[in-house]
CSV table of C-alpha atoms and ligand atoms in Angstrom, one decimal:
chain,number,residue,atom,x,y,z
Z,21,MET,CA,-40.4,6.6,-50.6
Z,22,PRO,CA,-43.6,8.7,-51.0
Z,23,LEU,CA,-43.1,12.6,-51.2
Z,24,VAL,CA,-44.6,14.6,-48.6
Z,25,PRO,CA,-47.8,15.9,-50.1
Z,26,GLY,CA,-48.1,19.3,-51.4
Z,27,ARG,CA,-44.3,19.9,-50.8
Z,28,VAL,CA,-42.6,21.2,-54.0
Z,29,CYS,CA,-39.3,22.4,-54.8
Z,30,GLY,CA,-40.8,26.1,-55.6
Z,31,GLY,CA,-37.9,28.4,-56.3
Z,32,CYS,CA,-35.3,25.9,-54.8
Z,33,THR,CA,-32.8,24.6,-57.7
Z,34,VAL,CA,-30.2,23.5,-55.2
Z,35,CYS,CA,-29.8,20.0,-56.5
Z,36,CYS,CA,-29.5,21.0,-60.3
Z,37,SER,CA,-26.1,22.7,-58.9
Z,38,GLU,CA,-25.0,21.0,-56.0
Z,39,LEU,CA,-24.9,17.1,-56.9
Z,40,HIS,CA,-22.5,15.2,-58.9
Z,41,ILE,CA,-24.2,13.9,-61.9
Z,42,GLU,CA,-22.7,11.1,-63.9
Z,43,ALA,CA,-25.2,10.1,-66.8
Z,44,ALA,CA,-24.7,9.4,-70.3
Z,45,GLU,CA,-26.7,12.5,-71.2
Z,46,LEU,CA,-25.2,15.0,-68.6
Z,47,LYS,CA,-22.0,14.9,-66.7
Z,48,LYS,CA,-21.2,17.8,-64.0
Z,49,LEU,CA,-19.3,18.2,-60.9
Z,50,ALA,CA,-20.5,19.1,-57.6
Z,51,GLY,CA,-21.1,22.8,-57.2
Z,52,VAL,CA,-21.3,23.5,-61.0
Z,53,ARG,CA,-24.8,25.2,-62.2
Z,54,CYS,CA,-26.3,22.6,-64.8
Z,55,PRO,CA,-26.5,24.2,-68.1
Z,56,ASN,CA,-29.7,23.0,-68.6
Z,57,LEU,CA,-31.2,25.2,-65.7
Z,58,ASP,CA,-32.7,28.0,-67.6
Z,59,GLY,CA,-32.9,31.8,-66.2
Z,60,GLY,CA,-36.2,31.1,-64.6
Z,61,GLY,CA,-35.1,28.0,-62.5
Z,62,LEU,CA,-36.7,25.6,-64.8
Z,63,CYS,CA,-35.0,22.6,-66.4
Z,64,ALA,CA,-34.9,23.2,-70.1
Z,65,ILE,CA,-34.9,19.3,-70.8
Z,66,TYR,CA,-37.4,18.4,-68.1
Z,67,ALA,CA,-39.3,15.4,-70.4
Z,68,THR,CA,-35.9,14.0,-71.2
Z,69,ARG,CA,-33.8,15.0,-68.4
Z,70,PRO,CA,-31.5,12.3,-67.1
Z,71,GLY,CA,-32.2,9.4,-64.9
Z,72,THR,CA,-30.2,10.3,-62.2
Z,73,CYS,CA,-32.4,14.0,-61.9
Z,74,ARG,CA,-35.7,11.9,-62.4
Z,75,ASP,CA,-35.0,9.6,-59.4
Z,76,PHE,CA,-33.7,12.3,-57.0
Z,77,GLU,CA,-35.7,13.8,-54.5
Z,78,CYS,CA,-34.1,15.4,-51.3
Z,79,GLY,CA,-34.8,14.5,-47.8
Z,80,TRP,CA,-36.9,17.7,-47.3
Z,81,LYS,CA,-39.3,16.3,-50.0
Z,82,LEU,CA,-39.8,13.3,-48.3
Z,83,THR,CA,-40.0,13.9,-44.5
Z,84,ALA,CA,-43.0,15.2,-43.3
Z,85,THR,CA,-41.6,16.0,-40.0
Z,86,LEU,CA,-39.3,19.0,-41.3
Z,87,SER,CA,-40.5,22.3,-41.9
Z,88,ASP,CA,-40.9,24.4,-44.7
Z,89,ALA,CA,-37.7,26.3,-43.5
Z,90,TRP,CA,-35.8,23.2,-44.2
Z,91,ARG,CA,-36.0,23.7,-47.8
Z,92,PRO,CA,-32.5,23.6,-49.0
Z,93,ASP,CA,-32.0,27.1,-50.6
Z,94,ARG,CA,-33.6,28.5,-47.2
Z,95,SER,CA,-31.7,26.5,-44.8
Z,96,GLY,CA,-28.1,25.7,-46.4
Z,97,ILE,CA,-28.9,22.2,-45.7
Z,98,VAL,CA,-29.6,19.6,-48.3
Z,99,LEU,CA,-30.6,15.9,-47.0
Z,100,ILE,CA,-29.4,13.3,-49.5
Z,101,PRO,CA,-31.0,9.7,-48.8
Z,102,LYS,CA,-28.2,7.4,-48.6
Z,103,THR,CA,-28.8,4.0,-49.9
Z,104,LYS,CA,-25.7,2.1,-49.3
Z,105,GLY,CA,-22.6,2.3,-47.3
Z,106,ASN,CA,-24.3,2.5,-44.0
Z,107,PRO,CA,-22.0,1.0,-40.7
Z,108,PRO,CA,-22.6,-2.5,-39.6
Z,109,GLY,CA,-25.9,-2.5,-37.4
Z,110,PHE,CA,-27.7,0.3,-39.2
Z,111,GLN,CA,-30.3,-0.8,-41.7
Z,112,GLU,CA,-29.4,-0.5,-45.3
Z,113,GLY,CA,-31.4,2.1,-47.4
Z,114,THR,CA,-32.3,4.5,-44.1
Z,115,GLY,CA,-29.3,6.9,-44.2
Z,116,VAL,CA,-29.0,10.5,-44.5
Z,117,GLN,CA,-26.3,12.4,-45.8
Z,118,ILE,CA,-26.6,15.9,-44.1
Z,119,VAL,CA,-24.7,18.5,-46.5
Z,120,LEU,CA,-24.2,21.7,-45.4
Z,121,LEU,CA,-23.8,23.9,-48.4
Z,122,ARG,CA,-22.3,26.5,-46.2
Z,123,ARG,CA,-20.4,26.4,-42.6
Z,124,GLU,CA,-23.2,29.0,-41.2
Z,125,ALA,CA,-25.7,26.3,-41.9
Z,126,LEU,CA,-24.7,24.6,-38.6
Z,127,GLY,CA,-26.5,27.5,-37.0
Z,128,PHE,CA,-29.9,26.3,-38.6
Z,129,PRO,CA,-32.2,26.1,-35.6
Z,130,GLU,CA,-34.1,23.1,-36.2
Z,131,LEU,CA,-31.0,20.9,-37.4
Z,132,PRO,CA,-29.8,19.9,-33.4
Z,133,GLY,CA,-33.5,18.7,-32.8
Z,134,ALA,CA,-33.6,16.8,-36.2
Z,135,VAL,CA,-30.2,15.2,-35.5
Z,136,ALA,CA,-31.3,14.0,-32.3
Z,137,ALA,CA,-34.7,12.6,-33.4
Z,138,TRP,CA,-33.0,10.8,-36.1
Z,139,VAL,CA,-30.1,9.2,-34.0
Z,140,ARG,CA,-32.9,8.0,-31.5
Z,141,THR,CA,-34.5,6.2,-34.0
Z,142,ARG,CA,-31.4,4.9,-35.3
Z,143,VAL,CA,-31.2,6.6,-38.8
Z,144,PRO,CA,-27.6,6.7,-39.7
Z,145,LEU,CA,-26.2,10.2,-40.4
Z,146,PHE,CA,-23.5,11.4,-42.4
Z,147,LEU,CA,-22.3,15.2,-42.0
Z,148,THR,CA,-20.7,16.6,-45.1
Z,149,LEU,CA,-19.3,20.0,-45.8
Z,150,LYS,CA,-19.5,21.3,-49.5
Z,151,ALA,CA,-16.3,21.4,-51.3
Z,152,PRO,CA,-14.8,23.7,-53.7
Z,153,VAL,CA,-15.6,22.6,-57.2
Z,154,GLY,CA,-13.2,20.1,-58.3
Z,155,LEU,CA,-12.8,18.5,-55.0
Z,156,LEU,CA,-14.4,15.7,-53.1
Z,157,ALA,CA,-16.5,17.0,-50.4
Z,158,ALA,CA,-15.3,15.7,-46.7
Z,159,SER,CA,-17.8,13.5,-45.0
Z,160,ALA,CA,-18.0,11.7,-41.4
Z,161,PHE,CA,-20.4,9.3,-39.6
Z,162,LEU,CA,-22.2,11.3,-37.2
Z,163,ASN,CA,-24.2,8.9,-34.7
Z,164,THR,CA,-21.6,7.5,-32.6
Z,165,LEU,CA,-20.4,10.9,-31.8
Z,166,VAL,CA,-23.3,12.4,-30.5
Z,167,GLU,CA,-25.3,9.5,-28.9
Z,168,GLY,CA,-24.2,10.6,-25.5
Z,169,ALA,CA,-25.5,14.2,-25.9
Z,170,VAL,CA,-28.5,12.8,-27.4
Z,171,ARG,CA,-29.2,10.2,-24.4
Z,172,ARG,CA,-28.4,13.1,-22.2
Z,173,GLN,CA,-30.7,15.7,-24.0
Z,174,ASP,CA,-27.7,18.1,-24.1
Z,175,ARG,CA,-28.4,20.1,-26.9
Z,176,ALA,CA,-25.4,22.4,-26.0
Z,177,ALA,CA,-23.3,19.3,-26.1
Z,178,LEU,CA,-24.9,18.2,-29.4
Z,179,ILE,CA,-24.2,21.6,-31.1
Z,180,GLN,CA,-20.3,21.3,-29.7
Z,181,VAL,CA,-19.9,18.1,-31.3
Z,182,LEU,CA,-21.4,19.3,-34.4
Z,183,GLU,CA,-19.5,22.3,-34.5
Z,184,GLU,CA,-16.3,20.4,-33.7
Z,185,MET,CA,-17.2,18.0,-36.9
Z,186,VAL,CA,-17.3,20.6,-39.2
Z,187,GLU,CA,-14.3,22.0,-37.7
Z,188,GLY,CA,-12.5,18.8,-38.6
Z,189,LEU,CA,-14.0,18.6,-42.0
Z,190,SER,CA,-12.9,21.8,-43.2
Z,191,ARG,CA,-9.3,20.8,-42.2
Z,192,ARG,CA,-9.2,17.6,-44.1
Z,193,LYS,CA,-7.3,17.3,-47.1
Z,194,LEU,CA,-9.8,16.8,-50.1
Z,195,GLU,CA,-9.3,14.6,-53.0
Z,196,PRO,CA,-10.0,15.9,-56.6
Z,197,ALA,CA,-13.3,15.0,-57.8
Z,198,THR,CA,-13.5,13.2,-60.9
Z,199,PHE,CA,-16.1,11.5,-63.1
Z,200,GLY,CA,-15.9,7.9,-61.6
Z,201,SER,CA,-15.2,8.9,-58.1
Z,202,ALA,CA,-18.6,8.5,-57.0
Z,203,PRO,CA,-18.9,10.8,-54.0
Z,204,ARG,CA,-21.7,9.4,-52.3
O,2,SF4,S1,-32.8,20.1,-53.5
O,2,SF4,FE1,-34.8,19.4,-52.8
O,2,SF4,S2,-36.3,20.9,-52.9
O,2,SF4,FE2,-34.5,21.9,-53.8
O,2,SF4,S3,-34.6,21.5,-56.0
O,2,SF4,FE3,-33.8,19.7,-55.4
O,2,SF4,S4,-35.2,18.3,-54.8
O,2,SF4,FE4,-36.2,20.4,-55.1
O,3,SF4,S1,-30.8,18.4,-66.4
O,3,SF4,FE1,-32.7,19.3,-65.6
O,3,SF4,S2,-33.2,18.4,-63.7
O,3,SF4,FE2,-31.0,17.6,-64.3
O,3,SF4,S3,-29.5,18.9,-62.9
O,3,SF4,FE3,-30.1,19.8,-65.2
O,3,SF4,S4,-31.5,21.3,-64.7
O,3,SF4,FE4,-31.6,20.0,-62.8
């Protein structure tokens, strides 16, 4: 998928901390700041960074309809393109994992409208709440739960479902994250 022209990471380094990376050159759990990230927010091994880093672009850099406020370090939400594991009836390669880096990010005002637009266009969505380091983040399929609210254009109901989902995710018993456990 092409990058949105002119959209750059700038001061954001979220993916260098929040992604689980499991490459020959670098293994780190989600939530652990990469040791290669220097004090200025730059990658000290940029030219030779692992393929995982080279290939990753978050959804904000790929989606022209999202405003600059969606930059993950500002919104508290990182959108991870999901290339497999979509439920039946949804096209493979089109999914989005909506990762809340903190619970309060659910209050980001542009989130409900984006969720509604994606649900209408059959983009499979998974809501994920960041987990403490060492645990696998809980995640849940979103579309079926909000379809009614989206159809009725009921923003309040949509927000309520999202809040209930986050509450449910926050109560889940989390499995330990280990290398080889492939959290996404
Ligand atoms: S999360 Fe997105 S904007 Fe932030 S550093 Fe990673 S790719 Fe760049
Ligand atoms: S190796 Fe570089 S690009 Fe990859 S996570 Fe670390 S700092 Fe970021």
